[in-house]
mmCIF file with all atom_site columns, C-alpha atoms in Angstrom:
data_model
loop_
_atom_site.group_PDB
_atom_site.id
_atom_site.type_symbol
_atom_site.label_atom_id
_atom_site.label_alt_id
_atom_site.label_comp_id
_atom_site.label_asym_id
_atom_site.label_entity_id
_atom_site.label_seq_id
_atom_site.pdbx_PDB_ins_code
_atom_site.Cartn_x
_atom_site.Cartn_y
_atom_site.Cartn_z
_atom_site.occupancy
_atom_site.B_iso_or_equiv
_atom_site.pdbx_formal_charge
_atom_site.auth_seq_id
_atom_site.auth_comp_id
_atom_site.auth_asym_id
_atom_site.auth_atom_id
_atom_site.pdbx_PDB_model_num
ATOM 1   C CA . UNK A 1 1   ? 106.144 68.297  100.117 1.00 0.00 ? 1   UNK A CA 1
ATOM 2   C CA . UNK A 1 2   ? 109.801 69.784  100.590 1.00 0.00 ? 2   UNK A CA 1
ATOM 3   C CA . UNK A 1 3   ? 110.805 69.271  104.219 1.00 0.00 ? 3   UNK A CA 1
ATOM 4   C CA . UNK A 1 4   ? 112.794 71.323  106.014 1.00 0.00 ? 4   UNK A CA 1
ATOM 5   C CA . UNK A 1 5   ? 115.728 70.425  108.367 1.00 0.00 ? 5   UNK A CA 1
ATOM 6   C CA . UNK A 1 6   ? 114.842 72.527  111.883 1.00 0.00 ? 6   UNK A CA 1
ATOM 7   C CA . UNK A 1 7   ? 118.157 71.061  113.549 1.00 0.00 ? 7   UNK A CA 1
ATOM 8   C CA . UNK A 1 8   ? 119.997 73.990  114.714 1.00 0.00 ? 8   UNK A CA 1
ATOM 9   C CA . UNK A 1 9   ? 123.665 74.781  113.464 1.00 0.00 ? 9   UNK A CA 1
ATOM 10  C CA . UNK A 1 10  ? 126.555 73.585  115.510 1.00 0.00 ? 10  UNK A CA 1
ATOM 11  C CA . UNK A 1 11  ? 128.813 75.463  117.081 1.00 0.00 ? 11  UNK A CA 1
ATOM 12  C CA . UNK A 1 12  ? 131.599 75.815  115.091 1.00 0.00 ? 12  UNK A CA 1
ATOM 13  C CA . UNK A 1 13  ? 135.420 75.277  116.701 1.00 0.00 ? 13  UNK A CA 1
ATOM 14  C CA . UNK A 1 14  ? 136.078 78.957  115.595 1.00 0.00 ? 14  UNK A CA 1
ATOM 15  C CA . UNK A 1 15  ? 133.246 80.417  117.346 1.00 0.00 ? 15  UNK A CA 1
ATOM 16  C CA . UNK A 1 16  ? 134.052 77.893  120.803 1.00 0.00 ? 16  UNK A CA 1
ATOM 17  C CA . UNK A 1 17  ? 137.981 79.057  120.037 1.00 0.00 ? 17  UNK A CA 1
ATOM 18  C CA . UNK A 1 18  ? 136.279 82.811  120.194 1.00 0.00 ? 18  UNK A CA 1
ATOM 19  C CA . UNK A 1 19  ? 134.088 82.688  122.549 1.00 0.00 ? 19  UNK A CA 1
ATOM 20  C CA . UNK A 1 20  ? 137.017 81.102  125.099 1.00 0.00 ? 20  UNK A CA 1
ATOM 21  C CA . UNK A 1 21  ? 139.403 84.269  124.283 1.00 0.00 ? 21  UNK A CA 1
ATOM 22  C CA . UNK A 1 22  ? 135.470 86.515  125.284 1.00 0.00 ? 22  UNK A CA 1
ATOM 23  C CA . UNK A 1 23  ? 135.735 84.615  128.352 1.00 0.00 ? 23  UNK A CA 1
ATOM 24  C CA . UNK A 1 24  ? 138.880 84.904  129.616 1.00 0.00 ? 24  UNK A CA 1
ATOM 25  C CA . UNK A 1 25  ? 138.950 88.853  128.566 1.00 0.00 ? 25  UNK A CA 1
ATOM 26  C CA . UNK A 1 26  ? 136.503 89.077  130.738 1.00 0.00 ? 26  UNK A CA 1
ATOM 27  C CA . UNK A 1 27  ? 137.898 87.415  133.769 1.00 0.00 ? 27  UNK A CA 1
ATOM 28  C CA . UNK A 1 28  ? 140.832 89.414  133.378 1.00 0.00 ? 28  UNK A CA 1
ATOM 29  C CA . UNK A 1 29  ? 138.874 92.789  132.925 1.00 0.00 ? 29  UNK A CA 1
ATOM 30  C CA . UNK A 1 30  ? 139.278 93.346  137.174 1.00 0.00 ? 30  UNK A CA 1
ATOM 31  C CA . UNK A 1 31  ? 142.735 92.893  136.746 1.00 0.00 ? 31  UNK A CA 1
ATOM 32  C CA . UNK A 1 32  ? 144.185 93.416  133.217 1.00 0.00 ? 32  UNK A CA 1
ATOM 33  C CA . UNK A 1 33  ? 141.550 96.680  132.411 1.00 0.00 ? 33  UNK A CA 1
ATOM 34  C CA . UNK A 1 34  ? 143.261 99.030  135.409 1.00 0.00 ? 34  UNK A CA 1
ATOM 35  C CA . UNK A 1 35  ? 146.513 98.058  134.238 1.00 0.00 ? 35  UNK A CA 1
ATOM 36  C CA . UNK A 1 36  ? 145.901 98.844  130.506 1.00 0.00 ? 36  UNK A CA 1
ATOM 37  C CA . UNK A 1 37  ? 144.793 102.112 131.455 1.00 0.00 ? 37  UNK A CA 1
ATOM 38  C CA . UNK A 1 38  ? 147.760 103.097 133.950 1.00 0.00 ? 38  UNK A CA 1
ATOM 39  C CA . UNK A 1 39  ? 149.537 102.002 130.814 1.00 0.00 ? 39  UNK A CA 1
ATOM 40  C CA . UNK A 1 40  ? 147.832 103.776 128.468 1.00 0.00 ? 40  UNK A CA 1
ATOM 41  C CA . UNK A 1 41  ? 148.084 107.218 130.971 1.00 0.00 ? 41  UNK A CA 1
ATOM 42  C CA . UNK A 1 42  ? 144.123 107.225 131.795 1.00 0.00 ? 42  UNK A CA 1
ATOM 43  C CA . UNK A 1 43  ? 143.446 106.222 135.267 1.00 0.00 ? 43  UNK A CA 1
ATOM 44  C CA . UNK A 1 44  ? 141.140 107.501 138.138 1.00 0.00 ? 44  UNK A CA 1
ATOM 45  C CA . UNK A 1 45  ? 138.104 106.422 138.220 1.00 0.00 ? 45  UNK A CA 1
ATOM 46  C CA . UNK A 1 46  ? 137.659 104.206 134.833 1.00 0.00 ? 46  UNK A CA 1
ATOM 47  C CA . UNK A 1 47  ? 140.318 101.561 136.517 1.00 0.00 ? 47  UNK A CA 1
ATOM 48  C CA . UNK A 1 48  ? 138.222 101.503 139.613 1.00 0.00 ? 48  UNK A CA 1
ATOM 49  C CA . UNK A 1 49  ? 134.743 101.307 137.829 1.00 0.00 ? 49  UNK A CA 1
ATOM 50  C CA . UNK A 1 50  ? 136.763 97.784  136.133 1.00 0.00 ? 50  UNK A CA 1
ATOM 51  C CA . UNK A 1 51  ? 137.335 96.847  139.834 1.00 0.00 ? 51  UNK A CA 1
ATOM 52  C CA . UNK A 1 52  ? 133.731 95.810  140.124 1.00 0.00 ? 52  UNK A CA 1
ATOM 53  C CA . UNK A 1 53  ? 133.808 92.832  137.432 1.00 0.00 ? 53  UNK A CA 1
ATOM 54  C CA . UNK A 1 54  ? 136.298 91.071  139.953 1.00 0.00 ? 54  UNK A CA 1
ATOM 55  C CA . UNK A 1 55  ? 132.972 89.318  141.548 1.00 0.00 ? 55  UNK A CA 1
ATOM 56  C CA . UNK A 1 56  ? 132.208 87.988  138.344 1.00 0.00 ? 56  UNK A CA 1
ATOM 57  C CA . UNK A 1 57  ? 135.777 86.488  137.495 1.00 0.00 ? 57  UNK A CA 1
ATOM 58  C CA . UNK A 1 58  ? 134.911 82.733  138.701 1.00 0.00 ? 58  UNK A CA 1
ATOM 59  C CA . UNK A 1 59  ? 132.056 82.799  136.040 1.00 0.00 ? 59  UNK A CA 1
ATOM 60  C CA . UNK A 1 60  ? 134.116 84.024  133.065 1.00 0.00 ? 60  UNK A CA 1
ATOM 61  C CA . UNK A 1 61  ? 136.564 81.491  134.004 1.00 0.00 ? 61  UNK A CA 1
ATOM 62  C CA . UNK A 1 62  ? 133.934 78.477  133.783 1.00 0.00 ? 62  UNK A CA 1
ATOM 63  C CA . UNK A 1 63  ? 132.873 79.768  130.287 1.00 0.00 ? 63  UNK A CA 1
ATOM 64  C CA . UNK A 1 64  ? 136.573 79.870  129.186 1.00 0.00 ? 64  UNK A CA 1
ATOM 65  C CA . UNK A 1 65  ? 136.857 76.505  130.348 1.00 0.00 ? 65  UNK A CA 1
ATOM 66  C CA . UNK A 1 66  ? 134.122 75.363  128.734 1.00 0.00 ? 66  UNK A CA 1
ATOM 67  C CA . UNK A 1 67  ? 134.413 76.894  125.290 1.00 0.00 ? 67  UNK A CA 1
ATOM 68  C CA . UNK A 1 68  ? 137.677 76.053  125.559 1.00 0.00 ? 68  UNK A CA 1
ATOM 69  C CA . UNK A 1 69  ? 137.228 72.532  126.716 1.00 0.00 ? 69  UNK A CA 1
ATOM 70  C CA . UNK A 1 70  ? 134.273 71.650  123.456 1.00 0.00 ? 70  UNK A CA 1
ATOM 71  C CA . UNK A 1 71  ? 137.119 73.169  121.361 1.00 0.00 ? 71  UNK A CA 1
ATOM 72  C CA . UNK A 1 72  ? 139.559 70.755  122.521 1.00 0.00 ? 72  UNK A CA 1
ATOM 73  C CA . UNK A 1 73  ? 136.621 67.964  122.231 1.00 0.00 ? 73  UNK A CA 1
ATOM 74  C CA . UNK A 1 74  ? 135.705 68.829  118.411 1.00 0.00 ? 74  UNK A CA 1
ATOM 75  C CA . UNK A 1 75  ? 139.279 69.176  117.958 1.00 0.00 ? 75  UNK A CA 1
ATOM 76  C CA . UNK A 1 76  ? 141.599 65.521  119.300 1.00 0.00 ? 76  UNK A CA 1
ATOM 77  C CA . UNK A 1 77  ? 137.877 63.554  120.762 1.00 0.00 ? 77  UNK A CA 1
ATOM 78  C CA . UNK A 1 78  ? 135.443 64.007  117.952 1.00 0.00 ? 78  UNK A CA 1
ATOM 79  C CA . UNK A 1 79  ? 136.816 65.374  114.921 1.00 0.00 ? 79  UNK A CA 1
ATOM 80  C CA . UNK A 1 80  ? 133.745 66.496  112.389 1.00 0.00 ? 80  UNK A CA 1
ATOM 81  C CA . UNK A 1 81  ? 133.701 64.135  109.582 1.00 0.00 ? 81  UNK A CA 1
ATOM 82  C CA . UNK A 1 82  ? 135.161 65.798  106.268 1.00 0.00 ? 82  UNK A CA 1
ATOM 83  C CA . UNK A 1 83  ? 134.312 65.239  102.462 1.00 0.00 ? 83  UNK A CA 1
ATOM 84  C CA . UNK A 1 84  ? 137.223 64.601  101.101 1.00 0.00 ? 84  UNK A CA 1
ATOM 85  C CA . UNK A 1 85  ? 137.792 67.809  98.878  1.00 0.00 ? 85  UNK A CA 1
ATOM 86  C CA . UNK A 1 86  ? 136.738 70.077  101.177 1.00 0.00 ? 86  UNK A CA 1
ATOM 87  C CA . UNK A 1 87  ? 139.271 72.603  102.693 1.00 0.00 ? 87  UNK A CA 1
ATOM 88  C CA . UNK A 1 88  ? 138.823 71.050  106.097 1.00 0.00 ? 88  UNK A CA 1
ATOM 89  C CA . UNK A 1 89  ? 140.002 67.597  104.630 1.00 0.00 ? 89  UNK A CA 1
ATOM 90  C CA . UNK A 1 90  ? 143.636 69.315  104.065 1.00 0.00 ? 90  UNK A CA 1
ATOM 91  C CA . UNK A 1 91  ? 145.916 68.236  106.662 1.00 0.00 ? 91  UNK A CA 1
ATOM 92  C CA . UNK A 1 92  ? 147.854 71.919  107.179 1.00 0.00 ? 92  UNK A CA 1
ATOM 93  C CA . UNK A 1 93  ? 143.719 73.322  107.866 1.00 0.00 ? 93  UNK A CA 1
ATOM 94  C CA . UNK A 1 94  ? 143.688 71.119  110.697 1.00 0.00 ? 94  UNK A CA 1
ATOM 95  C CA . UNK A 1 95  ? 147.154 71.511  111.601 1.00 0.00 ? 95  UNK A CA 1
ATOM 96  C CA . UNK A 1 96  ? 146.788 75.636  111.462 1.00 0.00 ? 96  UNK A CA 1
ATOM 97  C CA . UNK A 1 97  ? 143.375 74.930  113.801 1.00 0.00 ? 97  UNK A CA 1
ATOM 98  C CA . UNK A 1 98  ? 145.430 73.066  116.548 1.00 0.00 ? 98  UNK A CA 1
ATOM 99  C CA . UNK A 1 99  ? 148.086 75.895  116.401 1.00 0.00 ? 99  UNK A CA 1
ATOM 100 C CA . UNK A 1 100 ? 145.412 78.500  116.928 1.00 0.00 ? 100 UNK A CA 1
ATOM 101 C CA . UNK A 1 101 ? 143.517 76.948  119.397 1.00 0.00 ? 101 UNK A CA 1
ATOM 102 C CA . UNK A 1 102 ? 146.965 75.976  121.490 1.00 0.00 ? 102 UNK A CA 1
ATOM 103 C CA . UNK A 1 103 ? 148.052 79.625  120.983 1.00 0.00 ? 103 UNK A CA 1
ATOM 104 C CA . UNK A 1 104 ? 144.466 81.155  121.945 1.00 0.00 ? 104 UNK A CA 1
ATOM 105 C CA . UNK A 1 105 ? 144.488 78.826  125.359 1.00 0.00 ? 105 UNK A CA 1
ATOM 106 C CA . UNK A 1 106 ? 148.023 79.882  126.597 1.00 0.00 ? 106 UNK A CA 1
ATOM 107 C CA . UNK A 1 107 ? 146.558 83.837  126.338 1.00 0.00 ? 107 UNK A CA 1
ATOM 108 C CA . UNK A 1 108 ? 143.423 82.933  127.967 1.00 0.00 ? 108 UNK A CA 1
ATOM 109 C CA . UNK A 1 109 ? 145.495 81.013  130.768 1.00 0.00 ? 109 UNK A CA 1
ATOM 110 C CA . UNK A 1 110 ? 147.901 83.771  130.888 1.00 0.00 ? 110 UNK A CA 1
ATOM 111 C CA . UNK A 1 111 ? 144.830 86.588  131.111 1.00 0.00 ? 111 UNK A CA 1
ATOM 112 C CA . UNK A 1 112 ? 142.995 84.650  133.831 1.00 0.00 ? 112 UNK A CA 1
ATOM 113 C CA . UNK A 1 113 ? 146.211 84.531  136.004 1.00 0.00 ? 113 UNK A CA 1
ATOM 114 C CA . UNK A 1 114 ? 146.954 88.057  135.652 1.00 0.00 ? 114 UNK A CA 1
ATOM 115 C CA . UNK A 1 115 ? 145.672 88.268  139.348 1.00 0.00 ? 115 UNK A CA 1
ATOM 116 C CA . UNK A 1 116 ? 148.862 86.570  140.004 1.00 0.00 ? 116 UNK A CA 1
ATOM 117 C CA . UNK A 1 117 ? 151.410 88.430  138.568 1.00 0.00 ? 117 UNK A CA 1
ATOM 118 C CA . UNK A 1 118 ? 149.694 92.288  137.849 1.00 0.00 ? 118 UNK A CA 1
ATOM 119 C CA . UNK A 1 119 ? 151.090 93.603  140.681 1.00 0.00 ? 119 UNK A CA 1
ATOM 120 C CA . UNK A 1 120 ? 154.847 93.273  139.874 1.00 0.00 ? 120 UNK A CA 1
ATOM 121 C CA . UNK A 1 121 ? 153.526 95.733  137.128 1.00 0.00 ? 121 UNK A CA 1
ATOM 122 C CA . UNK A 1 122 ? 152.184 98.762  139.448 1.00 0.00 ? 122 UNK A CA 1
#
């Protein structure tokens, strides 16, 4: 009889990496959505519809924190063991995954303190 493995699939670092930039996107939609549409030249009432996400800001800011923080984790704590071979053996993959996940976390940190600094813009 052929068993079969029912172990789910791990999250991958690219979809924690992803899911971290979702995050903090949203926690800046309050903020960052009015001022891409004054921007853009649309205002009025889509800006002040975006307004209404601001009570859920401390929530998208957890998730960032966490997806961000299990990227970090799989990343320097508990690197996934690699065949060597495999693309993911090759130190410049790694190297090209740090980069990306160090450039992703300064936007996120930069979107979720757009509170801060979006009203110099206005």
């Amino acid at each position: 009889m052929n068993a079969r493995r029912t172990d789910p699939k791990p999250w991958t670092l690219g979809a924690s990496v992803l899911a971290g930039a979702a995050a903090a996107v949203g926690a800046s939609a309050c903020c960052a959505g009015p001022l891409l549409l004054v921007l853009l030249g649309v205002g009025g009432a889509w800006g002040s519809q975006l307004a209404a996400l601001e009570a859920y800001q401390p929530w998208f800011i957890a998730a960032m924190v966490m997806f961000l923080g299990y990227a970090f984790y799989r990343l320097y704590l508990a690197p996934a063991a690699c065949a060597p071979g495999h693309t993911c053996a090759l130190p410049a993959t790694r190297a090209r995954q740090k980069a990306l996940f160090w450039v992703v976390s300064a936007l996120a940190a930069a979107l979720v303190a757009l509170p801060v600094y979006a009203p110099a813009f206005y």
